[in-house]
Coordinates of C-alpha atoms in Angstrom, one line a residue:
M387 CA -35.8 3.2 -16.5
R388 CA -37.8 0.3 -16.2
L389 CA -35.3 -2.6 -16.3
P390 CA -35.8 -6.2 -15.4
P391 CA -33.3 -8.4 -13.3
L392 CA -29.9 -9.0 -14.3
N393 CA -29.7 -12.5 -13.6
A394 CA -33.3 -13.3 -15.4
L395 CA -31.7 -11.5 -18.8
R396 CA -28.4 -13.3 -18.4
S397 CA -30.6 -17.0 -18.1
F398 CA -33.0 -15.7 -21.2
E399 CA -30.1 -14.8 -23.3
A400 CA -28.3 -18.2 -22.6
A401 CA -31.1 -20.5 -22.9
A402 CA -32.2 -18.3 -26.3
R403 CA -28.9 -19.1 -27.6
Q404 CA -28.7 -22.9 -26.6
L405 CA -32.6 -23.4 -27.3
S406 CA -32.1 -25.5 -23.9
F407 CA -32.6 -24.7 -20.4
S408 CA -30.0 -27.4 -19.5
K409 CA -27.3 -26.2 -21.6
A410 CA -28.1 -22.7 -20.3
A411 CA -27.3 -23.9 -16.7
E412 CA -24.0 -25.4 -17.5
E413 CA -23.1 -22.4 -19.1
L414 CA -24.0 -20.3 -16.0
Y415 CA -23.1 -22.6 -13.3
V416 CA -26.4 -23.1 -12.1
T417 CA -29.3 -25.8 -12.2
P418 CA -31.8 -26.1 -15.0
A419 CA -34.3 -25.5 -12.4
A420 CA -33.0 -22.3 -11.8
V421 CA -32.5 -20.9 -15.4
S422 CA -36.5 -22.2 -15.8
H423 CA -37.6 -20.5 -12.8
Q424 CA -35.1 -17.2 -14.1
V425 CA -37.3 -17.1 -17.7
K426 CA -40.6 -17.3 -15.6
A427 CA -39.9 -14.7 -13.5
L428 CA -38.8 -12.3 -16.8
E429 CA -41.8 -13.6 -18.5
D430 CA -44.2 -12.7 -15.4
W431 CA -42.3 -9.2 -15.6
L432 CA -42.6 -8.5 -19.0
G433 CA -46.3 -10.4 -19.2
V434 CA -45.6 -12.0 -22.6
A435 CA -44.7 -15.7 -23.0
L436 CA -40.7 -15.6 -24.6
F437 CA -40.6 -19.7 -24.9
K438 CA -42.9 -22.1 -26.3
R439 CA -42.1 -25.2 -23.9
L440 CA -42.0 -28.5 -25.8
N441 CA -41.6 -32.0 -24.5
R442 CA -38.0 -32.2 -25.1
A443 CA -37.0 -28.9 -26.2
V444 CA -38.0 -25.0 -26.0
I445 CA -38.5 -22.6 -28.8
L446 CA -38.3 -18.9 -28.9
T447 CA -41.7 -17.1 -29.3
D448 CA -41.9 -14.3 -32.2
E449 CA -41.5 -11.9 -28.9
G450 CA -38.8 -14.0 -27.7
Q451 CA -36.9 -13.8 -31.0
S452 CA -37.5 -9.8 -31.3
Y453 CA -36.5 -9.5 -27.3
V454 CA -33.5 -11.4 -27.4
V455 CA -31.7 -9.3 -29.8
G456 CA -31.8 -6.2 -27.6
V457 CA -31.1 -8.2 -24.8
R458 CA -27.9 -9.8 -26.3
D459 CA -26.7 -5.9 -27.8
G460 CA -27.3 -4.6 -24.0
L461 CA -25.5 -7.4 -22.5
H462 CA -22.6 -7.3 -24.6
Q463 CA -22.4 -3.5 -24.3
L464 CA -22.7 -4.0 -20.4
S465 CA -20.0 -6.8 -20.7
S466 CA -17.4 -4.6 -22.6
A467 CA -18.3 -1.2 -20.5
T468 CA -17.5 -3.1 -17.6
E469 CA -14.4 -4.8 -19.0
K470 CA -13.2 -1.5 -20.1
L471 CA -13.5 0.3 -16.5
M472 CA -11.9 -2.7 -14.9
K473 CA -8.8 -2.2 -17.1
Q474 CA -9.0 1.5 -16.6
D475 CA -8.8 0.8 -12.7
A476 CA -5.9 -1.4 -13.0
S477 CA -3.8 1.0 -15.0
G478 CA -3.4 4.5 -14.6
A479 CA -2.3 7.0 -12.2
L480 CA -1.8 6.0 -8.4
H481 CA -1.8 8.9 -5.9
V482 CA 0.8 7.8 -3.2
D483 CA 1.4 9.9 0.1
T484 CA 3.9 9.3 2.6
M485 CA 6.3 11.3 4.6
P486 CA 9.5 13.0 3.1
S487 CA 12.0 11.2 5.0
F488 CA 10.2 7.7 4.4
A489 CA 9.9 8.8 0.9
A490 CA 13.6 9.6 0.0
R491 CA 15.0 6.7 2.2
W492 CA 13.0 4.0 1.3
L493 CA 10.2 4.7 -1.3
L494 CA 12.0 6.0 -3.8
P495 CA 15.2 3.7 -3.9
R496 CA 12.7 0.8 -4.4
L497 CA 10.1 2.4 -6.7
S498 CA 11.7 1.4 -10.1
R499 CA 11.0 -2.4 -8.9
F500 CA 7.0 -1.2 -9.0
R501 CA 7.1 0.1 -12.4
E502 CA 9.4 -2.7 -13.7
E503 CA 6.4 -5.0 -12.4
H504 CA 3.3 -2.9 -13.2
P505 CA 4.4 -0.6 -16.2
D506 CA 0.7 0.4 -16.6
I507 CA 0.6 2.1 -13.4
D508 CA 1.8 5.5 -13.1
V509 CA 2.7 6.2 -9.5
R510 CA 2.2 10.2 -8.3
L511 CA 4.3 10.4 -5.2
S512 CA 3.4 13.3 -3.0
A513 CA 5.4 13.8 0.6
S514 CA 3.3 15.2 3.3
D515 CA 3.7 14.7 7.6
Q516 CA -0.2 15.7 7.6
L517 CA -2.7 13.0 8.1
T518 CA -4.8 12.7 5.2
D519 CA -8.5 13.1 4.7
F520 CA -9.2 10.8 1.8
D521 CA -12.7 12.2 1.5
R522 CA -10.9 15.7 0.5
N523 CA -7.5 14.9 -0.7
D524 CA -7.1 13.2 -4.0
V525 CA -4.9 10.3 -2.6
D526 CA -5.4 6.6 -3.1
I527 CA -3.2 5.1 -0.1
V528 CA -0.4 6.4 2.3
V529 CA 2.3 5.1 4.4
R530 CA 2.7 6.6 8.0
Y531 CA 4.5 6.2 10.7
G532 CA 2.6 6.1 14.1
H533 CA 0.7 3.7 16.5
G534 CA -1.4 2.6 13.5
N535 CA -4.9 3.8 15.1
Y536 CA -6.6 5.3 11.9
P537 CA -10.2 4.6 12.6
G538 CA -12.4 3.5 9.8
L539 CA -9.8 3.1 7.4
R540 CA -8.0 -0.1 6.1
V541 CA -4.7 -0.4 8.0
E542 CA -1.6 -3.1 7.7
K543 CA 1.5 -3.0 9.2
L544 CA 4.4 -2.4 6.5
L545 CA 7.8 -2.3 9.0
T546 CA 7.9 -3.2 12.7
E547 CA 9.0 -0.6 15.5
D548 CA 12.1 1.2 14.5
V549 CA 15.3 1.2 16.9
L550 CA 17.5 4.1 17.3
F551 CA 21.5 4.2 17.6
P552 CA 24.0 6.6 16.8
V553 CA 25.3 7.2 13.1
C554 CA 27.9 9.2 11.5
S555 CA 30.3 9.7 8.7
P556 CA 33.2 7.1 8.5
N557 CA 35.0 10.4 8.6
L558 CA 34.4 10.8 12.7
L559 CA 35.9 7.5 13.7
T560 CA 39.5 8.8 12.7
G561 CA 41.0 12.1 13.2
K562 CA 41.9 14.4 16.5
H563 CA 39.0 13.1 18.5
P564 CA 37.8 9.8 17.0
L565 CA 34.3 8.2 18.0
R566 CA 35.0 5.1 20.0
T567 CA 32.8 5.4 23.2
P568 CA 29.4 7.2 23.9
E569 CA 31.6 9.8 26.1
D570 CA 33.6 10.6 22.8
L571 CA 30.4 12.3 21.7
Q572 CA 31.6 15.4 24.0
Y573 CA 33.8 16.2 21.0
H574 CA 31.0 16.5 18.2
T575 CA 28.1 18.1 17.1
L576 CA 24.6 16.4 17.8
L577 CA 22.4 16.7 14.9
H578 CA 18.4 16.7 15.8
D579 CA 15.2 15.9 14.0
D580 CA 12.1 17.6 15.5
M581 CA 12.1 14.7 18.2
R582 CA 15.2 16.7 19.9
I583 CA 14.0 14.3 23.3
D584 CA 15.3 11.4 21.6
W585 CA 19.3 12.3 22.3
D586 CA 18.4 13.3 25.8
T587 CA 16.9 9.8 26.0
W588 CA 19.3 8.0 24.4
L589 CA 22.1 9.6 26.7
A590 CA 20.4 8.9 29.7
V591 CA 20.0 5.0 28.9
A592 CA 23.9 5.1 27.7
G593 CA 24.9 6.9 31.0
V594 CA 26.2 9.9 29.5
K595 CA 26.6 12.9 31.7
N596 CA 29.2 14.7 29.7
V597 CA 27.6 15.7 27.2
D598 CA 24.7 18.4 26.8
P599 CA 21.8 16.7 24.4
K600 CA 20.1 20.2 23.5
K601 CA 22.8 21.6 21.4
G602 CA 23.2 21.1 17.9
P603 CA 21.6 22.1 14.6
S604 CA 17.9 20.7 14.2
F605 CA 16.2 19.6 10.9
N606 CA 12.3 19.3 10.4
D607 CA 12.9 16.1 8.3
S608 CA 14.5 12.8 9.4
S609 CA 16.2 12.3 5.6
M610 CA 18.0 15.5 6.3
V611 CA 19.4 14.7 9.3
L612 CA 21.2 11.6 7.7
T613 CA 22.3 13.5 4.9
A614 CA 24.1 15.9 7.5
A615 CA 25.4 13.1 9.2
M616 CA 26.8 11.5 6.0
A617 CA 28.5 14.8 5.2
G618 CA 30.4 14.6 8.4
Q619 CA 28.5 17.7 10.1
G620 CA 27.7 15.8 13.3
V621 CA 26.3 12.5 14.6
A622 CA 22.7 11.9 14.3
L623 CA 20.5 9.1 15.6
G624 CA 19.5 6.7 12.7
R625 CA 16.3 5.1 12.9
S626 CA 16.8 1.5 11.6
T627 CA 14.6 1.6 8.5
L628 CA 16.0 4.9 7.0
A629 CA 19.5 4.4 7.7
A630 CA 19.9 0.9 6.6
D631 CA 20.8 1.3 3.0
D632 CA 23.0 3.8 3.9
L633 CA 24.9 1.8 6.6
I634 CA 25.2 -1.1 4.0
A635 CA 26.8 1.1 1.7
G636 CA 29.1 2.7 4.1
R637 CA 27.8 6.0 3.8
L638 CA 27.3 5.7 7.4
V639 CA 28.3 3.8 10.3
R640 CA 27.8 3.0 14.0
P641 CA 30.4 4.6 15.9
F642 CA 29.6 2.3 18.9
N643 CA 26.9 -0.6 19.7
Q644 CA 25.8 0.4 23.0
Q645 CA 22.2 0.9 23.9
P646 CA 19.6 0.9 20.9
L647 CA 16.7 2.7 21.9
K648 CA 13.4 1.8 20.6
A649 CA 11.2 4.3 19.0
G650 CA 7.9 2.9 19.9
H651 CA 6.2 3.2 16.3
A652 CA 6.0 1.5 13.0
Y653 CA 5.3 2.1 9.4
Y654 CA 1.6 1.4 8.3
V655 CA -0.3 1.0 5.0
V656 CA -3.5 3.1 4.9
C657 CA -6.2 3.3 2.7
P658 CA -10.1 3.4 2.6
E659 CA -11.6 0.0 3.1
E660 CA -14.0 0.3 0.1
T661 CA -11.2 1.1 -2.4
A662 CA -8.6 -1.4 -0.7
N663 CA -9.1 -4.2 -3.3
R664 CA -9.3 -1.9 -6.4
P665 CA -6.7 -3.8 -8.5
R666 CA -4.1 -0.6 -8.6
I667 CA -4.3 0.0 -5.3
A668 CA -4.2 -3.9 -4.1
A669 CA -0.9 -4.4 -6.2
F670 CA 0.8 -1.4 -4.6
R671 CA 0.1 -2.7 -1.2
A672 CA 1.0 -6.3 -2.2
W673 CA 4.2 -4.7 -3.7
L674 CA 5.0 -2.8 -0.7
M675 CA 4.7 -5.8 1.4
K676 CA 6.9 -7.7 -0.5
E677 CA 9.6 -5.3 -0.3
A678 CA 8.9 -4.9 3.5
A679 CA 9.3 -8.5 3.9
M680 CA 13.2 -8.1 2.2
D681 CA 13.8 -4.9 4.3
P682 CA 17.3 -5.1 5.6
G683 CA 16.3 -2.6 8.3
R684 CA 13.8 -5.3 9.4
F685 CA 17.0 -7.7 9.9
M686 CA 19.0 -5.0 11.3
S687 CA 16.9 -3.7 14.2
S688 CA 16.6 -7.3 15.2
S689 CA 20.1 -8.0 15.1
I690 CA 20.8 -4.5 17.1
E691 CA 18.4 -5.4 20.0
E692 CA 20.1 -8.7 20.3
G693 CA 23.4 -6.9 20.6
E694 CA 24.9 -8.1 17.6

């Protein structure tokens, strides 16, 4: 297809409608000289005169009158197609992937607020611990837990570094062996996620020597560990971000305040750089950041580290 420059067509259409380079310039927010230059370039490209230049006015030639009808229809169709595409991109399905624990404990309880703000965007949430290949996977945006090193992608820190601390059901604070000090853990079951080293590290820092850090059931998801703790099956090391809502609701308690352990990782929002500003993705990114700013785990982490 042989197509002249779009800016030249826009200048020509505006000047033909206004029969004035000056008025066309005001409409397009350029100078009259710029409009004149674009029209002259279009005439040179076509090899025909589109306007007759008079002393204080311009009028269309026969060729110009014929040409402007097709140009105007074409610009309207282009504008309509662009607006339709942008509306589609601002609504419809948004594919989000994150870890199962983060989905269950943090994202899902808040997701209804996103639907209220953006009813035209349907979130399709998947849960996986695998890194996402945006070129191969049908995913728009992910939330990952790590050091934030994802080369070639747009990376924004969502939630600051977690701290770990023992949590359990309120029922374990009473009974035959109530949890009052870290040494009381010898009478209770330790619950583990895949990071079994966490209990080993926490007990060493707390100076507890009468507890075997390797004993107890393990789960491959942090959310399941917290669910088992709420059911009274033992004591878990809760992450401030994932355990905050359950602590506030009283489903979990901190049996003692000693020795929070820094997790060394944070939560990050990750998406391809070239799609980061698409309306749907930008809206979800902005909503995540707003929710994170109000997250009780953020304040809980700070207060625990300060010993409150």
